[in-house]
Tab-separated table of C-alpha atoms in Angstrom:
chain	number	residue	atom	x	y	z
A	1	MET	CA	27.754	57.333	-28.512
A	2	PRO	CA	24.139	56.566	-29.083
A	3	SER	CA	24.378	52.769	-28.272
A	4	LEU	CA	26.215	50.613	-25.922
A	5	VAL	CA	26.577	46.547	-24.748
A	6	VAL	CA	26.971	46.253	-21.462
A	7	VAL	CA	28.348	42.189	-21.383
A	8	GLY	CA	29.424	39.233	-18.627
A	9	ALA	CA	32.992	39.065	-19.079
A	10	GLN	CA	33.661	35.929	-17.112
A	11	TRP	CA	31.219	33.261	-15.673
A	12	GLY	CA	28.493	35.440	-15.021
A	13	ASP	CA	27.555	36.609	-11.788
A	14	GLU	CA	30.170	40.099	-11.807
A	15	GLY	CA	27.306	42.957	-11.255
A	16	LYS	CA	25.602	43.348	-14.346
A	17	GLY	CA	22.717	44.695	-12.891
A	18	LYS	CA	24.397	47.362	-11.043
A	19	VAL	CA	26.006	48.668	-13.955
A	20	VAL	CA	23.226	48.347	-16.556
A	21	ASP	CA	21.207	50.986	-13.980
A	22	LEU	CA	24.053	53.222	-13.426
A	23	TYR	CA	24.228	53.343	-17.494
A	24	ALA	CA	20.719	53.316	-17.928
A	25	GLU	CA	20.373	56.994	-16.219
A	26	SER	CA	21.967	57.480	-19.592
A	27	ALA	CA	19.545	55.632	-22.444
A	28	ASP	CA	16.454	55.924	-23.397
A	29	VAL	CA	16.001	52.472	-23.918
A	30	VAL	CA	17.261	49.154	-21.919
A	31	VAL	CA	17.257	46.071	-24.292
A	32	ARG	CA	18.262	42.480	-22.912
A	33	TYR	CA	18.555	40.559	-25.618
A	34	GLY	CA	19.584	36.702	-25.175
A	35	GLY	CA	18.722	34.225	-22.244
A	36	GLY	CA	16.282	33.538	-19.791
A	37	ALA	CA	15.102	33.855	-16.115
A	38	ASN	CA	18.583	32.072	-15.621
A	39	ALA	CA	19.585	35.977	-15.030
A	40	GLY	CA	19.541	37.508	-12.041
A	41	HIS	CA	19.859	40.914	-11.862
A	42	THR	CA	20.162	42.491	-8.091
A	43	LEU	CA	19.553	45.950	-7.922
A	44	VAL	CA	20.110	47.911	-4.722
A	45	ILE	CA	18.387	51.451	-4.455
A	46	GLY	CA	18.451	53.241	-1.236
A	47	GLY	CA	18.851	50.582	0.920
A	48	GLN	CA	16.174	48.496	-1.091
A	49	GLN	CA	16.774	45.334	-3.297
A	50	LEU	CA	14.932	44.392	-6.148
A	51	ILE	CA	15.811	41.267	-8.604
A	52	THR	CA	14.825	41.119	-12.040
A	53	HIS	CA	14.865	38.075	-13.950
A	54	LEU	CA	13.660	38.771	-17.431
A	55	ILE	CA	12.543	42.628	-17.080
A	56	PRO	CA	15.799	44.757	-17.726
A	57	SER	CA	17.837	46.658	-14.785
A	58	GLY	CA	16.452	49.972	-16.141
A	59	VAL	CA	13.214	49.620	-15.075
A	60	LEU	CA	13.968	51.945	-12.208
A	61	HIS	CA	14.239	54.544	-14.580
A	62	ALA	CA	10.711	56.369	-15.398
A	63	GLY	CA	10.748	57.241	-18.736
A	64	THR	CA	12.983	54.676	-19.772
A	65	HIS	CA	11.682	51.916	-22.094
A	66	CYS	CA	12.747	48.869	-21.474
A	67	VAL	CA	13.021	45.542	-24.095
A	68	LEU	CA	12.681	41.990	-24.148
A	69	GLY	CA	14.081	41.519	-26.877
A	70	ASP	CA	13.809	38.486	-29.635
A	71	GLY	CA	16.807	36.362	-28.712
A	72	MET	CA	15.076	35.419	-25.732
A	73	VAL	CA	13.352	32.670	-23.778
A	74	ILE	CA	10.503	33.965	-22.186
A	75	ASP	CA	9.215	32.121	-18.213
A	76	LEU	CA	5.756	33.366	-19.350
A	77	ASN	CA	5.218	32.982	-15.025
A	78	THR	CA	8.554	34.329	-13.747
A	79	LEU	CA	7.575	37.089	-16.166
A	80	VAL	CA	3.771	38.090	-14.743
A	81	ASP	CA	5.030	37.834	-11.392
A	82	GLU	CA	8.283	40.156	-11.887
A	83	ILE	CA	5.637	42.688	-13.833
A	84	ALA	CA	3.282	42.564	-10.528
A	85	GLU	CA	6.338	42.810	-8.564
A	86	CYS	CA	7.942	45.623	-10.916
A	87	LYS	CA	3.701	47.671	-10.541
A	88	ALA	CA	3.497	47.227	-6.709
A	89	ARG	CA	6.571	49.516	-6.368
A	90	GLY	CA	5.879	52.257	-8.475
A	91	LEU	CA	7.260	51.127	-11.721
A	92	LEU	CA	6.384	50.847	-15.171
A	93	ALA	CA	3.649	52.338	-14.410
A	94	GLY	CA	2.845	54.318	-18.073
A	95	ASP	CA	3.912	52.055	-21.254
A	96	GLU	CA	7.869	51.385	-20.956
A	97	LEU	CA	7.522	47.996	-21.758
A	98	LEU	CA	7.841	46.044	-24.785
A	99	ILE	CA	7.929	42.153	-25.128
A	100	ALA	CA	8.922	40.840	-29.046
A	101	ASP	CA	6.795	38.742	-30.514
A	102	ARG	CA	9.646	36.712	-31.849
A	103	ALA	CA	10.858	35.828	-28.472
A	104	HIS	CA	10.433	32.031	-27.080
A	105	VAL	CA	8.632	31.109	-24.607
A	106	ILE	CA	9.543	28.395	-21.880
A	107	LEU	CA	6.763	26.131	-21.202
A	108	PRO	CA	6.729	23.211	-18.147
A	109	TYR	CA	7.857	20.453	-20.246
A	110	HIS	CA	11.052	22.041	-21.205
A	111	LYS	CA	11.741	22.039	-17.064
A	112	ARG	CA	10.981	18.875	-16.657
A	113	LEU	CA	13.201	17.897	-19.426
A	114	GLU	CA	15.854	20.129	-18.239
A	115	ALA	CA	15.217	18.539	-14.711
A	116	ALA	CA	14.979	14.755	-15.457
A	117	ARG	CA	18.398	15.480	-17.233
A	118	GLU	CA	19.533	16.836	-13.989
A	119	ARG	CA	19.020	14.194	-11.812
A	120	ARG	CA	20.125	11.080	-14.291
A	121	GLY	CA	23.656	11.959	-14.546
A	122	GLY	CA	26.010	13.933	-16.963
A	123	ALA	CA	25.516	17.404	-14.910
A	124	ILE	CA	26.310	20.060	-16.294
A	125	GLY	CA	25.044	22.467	-13.143
A	126	THR	CA	21.547	24.687	-15.208
A	127	THR	CA	19.410	26.695	-13.482
A	128	LEU	CA	16.397	23.891	-13.893
A	129	ARG	CA	14.779	27.020	-15.489
A	130	GLY	CA	14.142	24.946	-19.224
A	131	ILE	CA	16.285	27.176	-20.974
A	132	GLY	CA	18.468	24.389	-22.517
A	133	PRO	CA	15.882	22.709	-24.032
A	134	ALA	CA	14.004	25.623	-25.086
A	135	TYR	CA	16.349	26.492	-26.885
A	136	GLU	CA	16.290	23.174	-28.575
A	137	ALA	CA	12.963	23.832	-29.939
A	138	LYS	CA	13.958	26.414	-31.128
A	139	ALA	CA	16.867	25.613	-33.347
A	140	ALA	CA	14.849	22.248	-33.870
A	141	ARG	CA	12.236	25.349	-35.328
A	142	ARG	CA	9.342	24.208	-33.664
A	143	GLY	CA	9.381	26.583	-30.718
A	144	VAL	CA	6.885	28.487	-29.456
A	145	ARG	CA	6.839	32.146	-30.057
A	146	VAL	CA	5.490	35.793	-28.151
A	147	GLY	CA	3.616	35.847	-30.844
A	148	ASP	CA	1.498	32.415	-30.824
A	149	LEU	CA	-0.280	32.914	-27.702
A	150	ALA	CA	-2.865	35.297	-29.427
A	151	ARG	CA	-3.155	32.228	-31.973
A	152	PRO	CA	-4.871	29.508	-30.292
A	153	ALA	CA	-4.664	26.923	-32.566
A	154	LYS	CA	-1.468	26.930	-33.389
A	155	LEU	CA	-0.375	27.176	-30.282
A	156	ARG	CA	-2.185	23.763	-29.506
A	157	ALA	CA	-0.786	22.421	-33.028
A	158	LEU	CA	2.935	23.354	-31.937
A	159	VAL	CA	2.744	22.183	-27.574
A	160	GLU	CA	1.042	18.626	-29.228
A	161	GLN	CA	4.163	18.593	-31.779
A	162	ASN	CA	7.079	19.233	-29.163
A	163	LEU	CA	5.017	16.722	-26.449
A	164	ASP	CA	4.255	13.710	-29.617
A	165	GLU	CA	8.717	14.399	-29.853
A	166	LEU	CA	9.437	14.495	-26.181
A	167	ARG	CA	6.602	12.172	-24.335
A	168	PRO	CA	9.199	9.092	-25.752
A	169	LEU	CA	12.231	10.911	-24.061
A	170	LEU	CA	9.916	12.235	-20.480
A	171	ALA	CA	9.103	8.403	-20.641
A	172	HIS	CA	12.834	7.399	-20.848
A	173	TYR	CA	13.751	9.234	-17.590
A	174	GLY	CA	10.396	8.615	-15.892
A	175	GLU	CA	9.102	11.809	-15.914
A	176	PRO	CA	5.291	11.809	-17.307
A	177	ALA	CA	4.210	14.343	-19.791
A	178	PRO	CA	2.040	17.699	-19.035
A	179	ASP	CA	-1.621	17.570	-19.931
A	180	ILE	CA	-2.096	19.500	-23.145
A	181	ASP	CA	-4.396	21.146	-22.054
A	182	ALA	CA	-3.212	22.642	-18.666
A	183	VAL	CA	-0.872	23.613	-20.924
A	184	VAL	CA	-2.257	25.238	-23.702
A	185	ASP	CA	-4.666	26.748	-21.665
A	186	GLU	CA	-2.110	28.487	-18.869
A	187	ALA	CA	0.138	29.590	-21.937
A	188	LEU	CA	-3.448	31.514	-23.134
A	189	ALA	CA	-3.675	32.891	-20.193
A	190	LEU	CA	-0.469	34.109	-18.975
A	191	GLY	CA	-0.489	35.187	-22.818
A	192	GLU	CA	-3.723	37.401	-22.835
A	193	SER	CA	-2.011	38.946	-19.225
A	194	ILE	CA	0.519	40.021	-21.245
A	195	SER	CA	-0.381	40.630	-23.897
A	196	ARG	CA	-1.219	45.211	-24.261
A	197	TYR	CA	3.861	44.495	-23.510
A	198	VAL	CA	3.635	42.352	-27.080
A	199	GLY	CA	5.242	44.064	-30.342
A	200	VAL	CA	7.868	44.264	-33.070
A	201	ALA	CA	10.514	45.101	-30.756
A	202	GLY	CA	13.242	45.395	-33.410
A	203	ALA	CA	11.781	48.218	-35.676
A	204	PHE	CA	11.203	49.938	-32.339
A	205	VAL	CA	14.669	49.500	-31.083
A	206	ASP	CA	16.270	50.468	-34.604
A	207	ARG	CA	14.082	53.491	-34.945
A	208	ALA	CA	14.927	54.608	-31.612
A	209	LEU	CA	18.769	53.961	-32.625
A	210	ALA	CA	17.675	55.836	-35.952
A	211	ASP	CA	16.403	58.927	-33.556
A	212	GLY	CA	19.420	59.619	-32.286
A	213	ARG	CA	17.858	58.053	-28.901
A	214	ASN	CA	20.732	56.227	-26.296
A	215	VAL	CA	20.338	52.361	-26.100
A	216	LEU	CA	21.547	49.999	-23.513
A	217	PHE	CA	22.052	46.605	-24.290
A	218	GLU	CA	22.112	44.526	-21.551
A	219	GLY	CA	23.898	40.805	-21.736
A	220	ALA	CA	23.269	37.708	-19.342
A	221	GLN	CA	25.195	35.506	-17.900
A	222	GLY	CA	28.919	35.854	-19.009
A	223	ALA	CA	31.200	35.598	-22.043
A	224	LEU	CA	33.093	31.978	-20.473
A	225	LEU	CA	29.044	30.961	-20.663
A	226	ASP	CA	28.878	31.759	-24.575
A	227	LEU	CA	27.079	28.611	-26.397
A	228	ASP	CA	30.285	29.141	-28.948
A	229	HIS	CA	33.623	30.393	-27.430
A	230	GLY	CA	33.003	29.423	-23.383
A	231	THR	CA	33.836	26.361	-21.410
A	232	TYR	CA	31.342	23.945	-23.971
A	233	PRO	CA	29.610	21.802	-22.576
A	234	TYR	CA	29.515	23.755	-19.397
A	235	VAL	CA	27.664	26.528	-21.405
A	236	THR	CA	24.645	28.294	-21.731
A	237	SER	CA	22.130	27.355	-24.572
A	238	SER	CA	22.662	31.074	-26.219
A	239	THR	CA	25.050	33.723	-27.739
A	240	THR	CA	26.241	35.839	-24.342
A	241	THR	CA	28.566	37.720	-26.141
A	242	ALA	CA	28.367	40.963	-27.492
A	243	ALA	CA	27.845	39.774	-31.011
A	244	GLY	CA	24.537	37.903	-29.800
A	245	ALA	CA	22.994	42.008	-29.288
A	246	ALA	CA	22.557	42.980	-32.831
A	247	ALA	CA	20.700	39.345	-33.546
A	248	GLY	CA	18.898	39.192	-30.223
A	249	ALA	CA	17.607	42.637	-30.507
A	250	GLY	CA	16.401	42.640	-34.111
A	251	ILE	CA	19.068	45.033	-35.540
A	252	GLY	CA	22.339	45.278	-37.934
A	253	PRO	CA	26.011	45.065	-36.307
A	254	THR	CA	27.409	48.919	-37.718
A	255	ARG	CA	24.502	49.964	-35.260
A	256	ILE	CA	26.606	49.660	-32.001
A	257	ASP	CA	28.952	51.581	-31.360
A	258	ARG	CA	30.784	50.262	-27.933
A	259	VAL	CA	30.987	47.510	-25.548
A	260	VAL	CA	32.192	47.659	-21.913
A	261	GLY	CA	33.066	44.132	-20.052
A	262	ILE	CA	31.551	43.668	-16.075
A	263	ALA	CA	34.413	41.913	-14.031
A	264	LYS	CA	34.871	41.211	-10.652
A	265	ALA	CA	38.424	41.947	-8.748
A	266	TYR	CA	38.673	38.286	-8.953
A	267	THR	CA	36.317	35.456	-10.085
A	268	THR	CA	33.399	33.284	-9.707
A	269	ARG	CA	31.629	30.589	-11.080
A	270	VAL	CA	28.180	28.417	-10.926
A	271	GLY	CA	27.551	24.910	-11.597
A	272	GLY	CA	30.390	22.576	-13.480
A	273	GLY	CA	33.576	23.163	-15.724
A	274	PRO	CA	37.357	24.318	-15.098
A	275	PHE	CA	38.358	26.705	-13.331
A	276	PRO	CA	41.485	27.275	-12.911
A	277	THR	CA	41.737	30.142	-10.191
A	278	GLU	CA	39.294	27.715	-8.113
A	279	LEU	CA	40.731	28.253	-4.414
A	280	ASP	CA	38.135	25.302	-2.573
A	281	ASP	CA	39.903	26.199	0.540
A	282	GLU	CA	39.411	28.674	3.426
A	283	ALA	CA	40.704	31.867	1.695
A	284	GLY	CA	37.879	30.600	-1.225
A	285	ALA	CA	35.081	30.980	1.786
A	286	ALA	CA	36.286	34.083	2.677
A	287	LEU	CA	36.361	35.689	-0.673
A	288	ARG	CA	32.511	33.770	-0.699
A	289	GLN	CA	31.375	35.160	2.981
A	290	ALA	CA	33.335	38.740	1.678
A	291	GLY	CA	30.785	38.659	-1.370
A	292	GLY	CA	28.069	37.485	-0.763
A	293	GLU	CA	28.422	34.812	-3.041
A	294	TYR	CA	24.836	33.352	-3.700
A	295	GLY	CA	23.229	32.933	-6.663
A	296	ALA	CA	20.628	35.797	-7.071
A	297	THR	CA	18.235	32.695	-9.127
A	298	THR	CA	18.818	29.878	-7.510
A	299	GLY	CA	20.862	30.627	-3.658
A	300	ARG	CA	23.369	28.468	-4.754
A	301	PRO	CA	26.681	29.669	-3.017
A	302	ARG	CA	29.414	30.608	-5.792
A	303	ARG	CA	32.567	28.986	-5.988
A	304	CYS	CA	35.029	31.564	-5.816
A	305	GLY	CA	39.029	32.019	-6.826
A	306	TRP	CA	41.803	34.925	-7.857
A	307	LEU	CA	41.094	36.933	-10.718
A	308	ASP	CA	41.672	35.298	-14.019
A	309	ILE	CA	43.630	37.323	-16.488
A	310	PRO	CA	44.289	34.825	-19.231
A	311	ALA	CA	40.253	34.083	-19.192
A	312	LEU	CA	39.122	37.757	-19.423
A	313	ARG	CA	41.721	38.525	-22.122
A	314	HIS	CA	39.623	35.672	-23.998
A	315	ALA	CA	36.400	37.534	-22.986
A	316	VAL	CA	38.070	41.301	-24.294
A	317	ARG	CA	39.217	39.935	-27.557
A	318	ILE	CA	35.940	38.044	-28.842
A	319	ASN	CA	33.238	40.610	-27.848
A	320	GLY	CA	35.762	43.690	-29.259
A	321	MET	CA	35.414	45.468	-25.975
A	322	ASP	CA	36.627	48.875	-25.607
A	323	GLY	CA	36.716	48.950	-21.882
A	324	ILE	CA	35.805	47.103	-18.739
A	325	ALA	CA	34.131	48.090	-15.127
A	326	LEU	CA	35.890	46.256	-12.370
A	327	THR	CA	32.921	45.635	-8.947
A	328	LYS	CA	33.316	44.411	-5.663
A	329	LEU	CA	37.296	45.906	-5.090
A	330	ASP	CA	35.722	45.985	-1.608
A	331	VAL	CA	35.670	42.427	-1.149
A	332	LEU	CA	39.874	42.411	-1.819
A	333	CYS	CA	40.709	44.634	1.408
A	334	GLY	CA	42.103	43.457	4.050
A	335	LEU	CA	43.874	40.871	2.849
A	336	PRO	CA	47.875	40.921	3.077
A	337	GLU	CA	48.781	40.241	-0.744
A	338	VAL	CA	46.488	39.558	-3.772
A	339	PRO	CA	47.489	36.641	-6.284
A	340	VAL	CA	46.785	37.042	-9.742
A	341	CYS	CA	46.457	34.721	-12.354
A	342	VAL	CA	48.475	36.108	-15.334
A	343	ALA	CA	49.025	33.278	-17.683
A	344	TYR	CA	48.735	29.150	-17.771
A	345	GLU	CA	51.164	26.561	-18.387
A	346	LEU	CA	49.753	23.384	-19.874
A	347	ASP	CA	52.262	20.153	-20.362
A	348	GLY	CA	55.565	22.235	-19.720
A	349	ARG	CA	54.271	24.796	-21.616
A	350	GLU	CA	52.818	27.917	-21.679
A	351	LEU	CA	49.545	29.197	-23.362
A	352	ASP	CA	49.334	32.090	-25.568
A	353	GLU	CA	45.125	31.616	-26.240
A	354	PHE	CA	42.631	30.234	-23.699
A	355	PRO	CA	42.166	26.887	-24.303
A	356	SER	CA	39.029	25.778	-26.323
A	357	ASP	CA	39.013	22.297	-25.026
A	358	ALA	CA	37.331	21.922	-21.462
A	359	GLU	CA	39.514	19.456	-20.847
A	360	ASP	CA	42.889	21.091	-21.241
A	361	LEU	CA	41.752	24.257	-19.296
A	362	ALA	CA	40.795	21.559	-16.435
A	363	ARG	CA	44.430	20.540	-16.784
A	364	VAL	CA	46.202	23.821	-17.052
A	365	THR	CA	48.486	25.098	-13.824
A	366	PRO	CA	48.134	28.838	-13.463
A	367	ARG	CA	50.717	31.118	-12.477
A	368	TYR	CA	50.278	33.785	-10.773
A	369	GLU	CA	51.734	37.231	-9.801
A	370	ARG	CA	51.251	38.513	-6.643
A	371	PHE	CA	49.980	42.276	-5.697
A	372	ALA	CA	49.927	44.218	-2.580
A	373	GLY	CA	47.068	44.320	-0.238
A	374	TRP	CA	45.222	46.901	1.560
A	375	THR	CA	43.738	47.618	4.179
A	376	GLY	CA	42.832	51.719	4.503
A	377	ALA	CA	39.009	51.664	3.296
A	378	THR	CA	37.268	51.332	-0.221
A	379	ARG	CA	33.404	52.039	0.868
A	380	GLY	CA	32.249	55.181	1.759
A	381	VAL	CA	35.471	57.217	0.131
A	382	GLY	CA	34.526	60.593	-1.818
A	383	SER	CA	36.613	59.806	-5.111
A	384	TYR	CA	38.221	57.021	-6.919
A	385	ASP	CA	41.308	58.816	-5.902
A	386	ASP	CA	40.592	58.503	-2.303
A	387	LEU	CA	40.866	54.836	-1.915
A	388	PRO	CA	43.875	53.059	-1.355
A	389	ALA	CA	46.901	53.189	-3.462
A	390	ALA	CA	47.458	49.541	-3.512
A	391	ALA	CA	43.996	49.362	-4.215
A	392	ARG	CA	44.573	51.922	-7.279
A	393	ALA	CA	47.898	50.100	-8.287
A	394	TYR	CA	45.797	46.457	-8.607
A	395	VAL	CA	42.818	48.219	-11.119
A	396	ALA	CA	46.240	49.642	-13.240
A	397	ALA	CA	47.573	46.752	-13.211
A	398	VAL	CA	44.410	44.399	-14.352
A	399	ALA	CA	43.930	47.188	-17.576
A	400	GLN	CA	47.489	46.955	-18.305
A	401	ARG	CA	47.363	43.149	-18.724
A	402	VAL	CA	43.659	42.766	-20.680
A	403	GLY	CA	44.874	45.876	-22.602
A	404	VAL	CA	41.787	48.009	-22.866
A	405	ASP	CA	40.611	50.850	-19.827
A	406	VAL	CA	38.752	50.454	-16.836
A	407	TYR	CA	35.112	52.666	-17.482
A	408	LEU	CA	34.067	52.442	-14.031
A	409	VAL	CA	35.317	50.188	-10.697
A	410	SER	CA	32.892	49.535	-8.363
A	411	VAL	CA	33.047	49.550	-4.601
A	412	GLY	CA	29.732	48.662	-2.979
A	413	PRO	CA	26.241	47.313	-3.415
A	414	ASP	CA	24.480	51.030	-3.827
A	415	ARG	CA	24.961	53.278	-6.622
A	416	HIS	CA	27.177	56.000	-4.751
A	417	ASP	CA	29.942	52.946	-4.061
A	418	THR	CA	30.780	53.767	-7.853
A	419	PHE	CA	33.590	55.648	-9.451
A	420	THR	CA	33.430	56.408	-13.370
A	421	LEU	CA	36.830	57.200	-14.579
A	422	ARG	CA	35.944	56.826	-18.113
A	423	ASP	CA	32.043	57.709	-19.696
A	424	ALA	CA	30.381	55.273	-21.810
A	425	PHE	CA	27.699	56.251	-23.455
């Protein structure tokens, strides 16, 4: 199968970077199709860590083309810094990077507006990267696109139009508007520095698929943060599901062959919003410590809890997942038992579906099934069959309850700490 979409199956931070990096070994092209620098994918290679926020994880593989798709909102400063860091490590030595000319640009006033909103109350715990305001401008048909950076007059007109609308709002929040000349000059300079990489991304990806090349579509955030199907309004501002891969990459939906969702063996969340299995106690702190649960983008401590099967089944359905990759199984090692939420109760009745209203989700009572823990080694073992029997039973139980196969199991941060149970490509 030449095309594979990898998406987060929870609230993000599931370990997509590592899994995408592994699958990228078989890919000719890796496409990031949505979101912006609010995503942080941590890659650990030979003990060395690289965190990418915009450039796809395929950057580690020589000759693999990395595409920033049409559906993204791009922070130019972050992108330029990231390109420089990759080049300093000997990556992106050729022309492996393509930036969609239709992708939108995050500008300083987007960040100012988002930060002001968070300060003034009603905060939902955003990353303060300007993602939401940039997508707002896009939906309002006044966004700045990457291709506009090569058109100074058009760029200035768009910035003036945006600031005309945003000045009163920024003033309401006590935030000064940035200087137009400074915004335009910086954007033009940054645009010039990336101009060699800019092109029509959708046509490139479509040609690659037509030629039978393996294309990997890399999602950002997680399915439960999807603008339509997540825990609204505690969500991101883009489509994070597999369906977004087609629109965000500029191809038709029939081009997608397989979808794999990434899920931790437990659950985490960053920012506000309901979290039925959250552990606001010593058990949650222990999961955070054992799993190193701090945001790759923000450094914020993640909220931790047990695995949530109803939420995972919802993610499987809205993405049409063929299978899941289960990460961080090693974090559960040493527990006497491992609780798993297998159902919700709300107002005395059992729910068959993940609630569409965040207030209802906040009121559910999780029903737990408890699985035997394990103490045997998980990291450093030679094969999946060498894992403790209770750990393998846990994986099998997760697969049975969500109704799809487990394609991959990860028991540590490095590449060799991964067992492939079924091929994705």
